[in-house]
Amino acid sequence: MHPIISVSNLSKTYASGFQALKNVDLEIRAGEIFALLGPNGAGKTTLISIICGIVRASEGRVLADGYDIVKDYRAARSKIGLVPQELTTDAFETVWATVSFSRGLFGKPPNPPLVERVLKDLSLWEKKDNKIITLSGGMKRRVLIAKALAHEPQILFLDEPTAGVDVELRQDMWRLVRELRDTGVTIILTTHYIEEAEEMADRIGVINKGEIVLVEEKAELMRKLGRKRLILHLQNPLASVPQSLADHRLELSAHGSELIYTYDTQGERTGITALLADLDRAGIRFKDLETEQSSLEEIFVSLVRERS
Amino acid sequence: MNLYAVRSIYLFEMARTWRTLLQSIVSPVISTSLYFVVFGSAIGSRIDAIDGVDYGAFIVPGLIMLSLLTQSISNAAFGIYFPRFTGTIFEILSAPVSYLEIVLSYVGAAATKSILLGLIILATASLFVPLTIVHPVWMLLFLVLTAVTFSLFGFIIGIWADSFEKLQFVPMLVVTPLTFLGGSFYAIDMLPPFWRTVSLFNPVVYLVSGFRWSFFGTADVAIGVSLAMTLVFLGICLAVVAWIFRTGYRLKN
Ligand SMILES: Nc1ncnc2c1ncn2[C@@H]1O[C@H](COP(=O)(O)OP(=O)(O)OP(=O)(O)O)[C@@H](O)[C@H]1O
Ligand SMILES: [Mg+2]
């Protein structure tokens, strides 16, 4: 199956001379939820803006559902909906008018029942005749989502959809995103929050300083995350790991006062019981023990650090 | 052609007009009426008829042009500047619309508004002075052509401006003087020869002259020249707009 979005060799240098994207290659699969994770200024918004036609690429090309976003911009753009990071809405329009406007703008004939459904899905129905300026920030965010959905896009970009959104709305939003995915919409979202990517995404991409540093199935990432470390604080420091414990592939650290055992929580057996029995037999005593799990957060931070 | 998009933007812009009805329509009507009271009645009563046209009637085409020009420019400039300023332009840029469609809808709405305005001023003027229009079809043609041309000009200003000051700068400091010096209130022939020559470099002279010809059948410059100059200016504006969109100037990073 060909990817629904294919970004190849994409670079962007702003007029200021700042290079925000460096030879980015990325493929998004049809029907998936893809989370783009990265620190402030990593280039997430720049990447999305180029795909949506708001920013011009300096180099490289992007295909959306097989259409070149520059040459076949009409076909490409009519498939895409964008919820921007900033709360940019008109002020004096009503909710109903602005959502209907978006539908027309994307070349679709008026369809009041559809607009009604979108507004109801986003709990905006009671506000349909209110001017946008009278809405709260969270409601404005929902209006932006409604606008993006008004033309029934096949691909939906959500640029930090949960910034400044309360827990309840966040959950509503995730429910909506899943429902959309179930109807076949491909969703690309950016976030700073690892839990969010963890909870929602099928695949996760990490971007830092304009470069994609990792793209992985979430399940695969989680498997990597499934590794745990058991740390034993020894009563008496060791100079080296005794020969009798060699099978356990232990590491010695903190000047010989800690033994570290790495194991897979998802494996058949962890080997902890055997290790403890062998330690006892070797006469090694410990005063404390702890376990550690490397989180996506850690992987993320170490990836981001590595590059800087 | 994405007609739904053109319709959406056009109606959006017109909705803005109705919302700001007072500012859009009423204030130009009031200021025009004031011009009539001052120039037409108070001063005009002491000025002889020009080319056989009573002074009160003589200034009508110029007054309409004055409003048409400033309103076309400021409507169109504001219409495109505001979404740039608030950031809502992102939606237009991300939509499957061509540049032609964007220009057509924004400029179309601005021109519609100023044409309506011109007609309202004409109606207001006819309350003050008896008016006959010799070439009504030409009158409408000049009205539309001028509205479209200067709405395009305003659109360019709205894209070029990066502050509200700049947005006001051109209409205030360039267009108003050019209009006042463009024969709105006098015939070019009334000027000394040197200034008469200088006036011929003022594009507004041709607009006012052509427009006045459609009213009274007399003009400072030949009607063909007036029409040609208007079309030249329209062509220049179209070329600049085409360049803006080709390069993404001030619209896309
Ligand atoms: N118009 C611009 N001109 C110059 N530099 C820009 C422009 N827009 C963005 N940048 C720079 O490009 C880099 C990437 O910005 P971008 O908005 O894509 O980051 P981001 O990953 O979306 O960050 P955040 O998480 O804060 O939203 C930043 O260093 C930013 O300063
Ligand atoms: Mg961003």
JSON list of C-alpha atoms and ligand atoms in Angstrom, two decimals, chain A residues 44-46 85 159-160 190, ligand 2:
[
{"chain": "A", "resi": 44, "resn": "LYS", "atom": "CA", "xyz": [6.99, 20.23, 13.93]},
{"chain": "A", "resi": 45, "resn": "THR", "atom": "CA", "xyz": [4.86, 23.20, 12.93]},
{"chain": "A", "resi": 46, "resn": "THR", "atom": "CA", "xyz": [7.17, 24.00, 10.04]},
{"chain": "A", "resi": 85, "resn": "GLN", "atom": "CA", "xyz": [-1.30, 25.29, 17.05]},
{"chain": "A", "resi": 159, "resn": "ASP", "atom": "CA", "xyz": [-0.79, 20.66, 15.85]},
{"chain": "A", "resi": 160, "resn": "GLU", "atom": "CA", "xyz": [-0.62, 20.38, 19.62]},
{"chain": "A", "resi": 190, "resn": "THR", "atom": "CA", "xyz": [2.20, 16.80, 17.35]},
{"chain": "C", "resi": 2, "resn": "MG", "atom": "MG", "xyz": [4.73, 24.15, 16.82]}
]
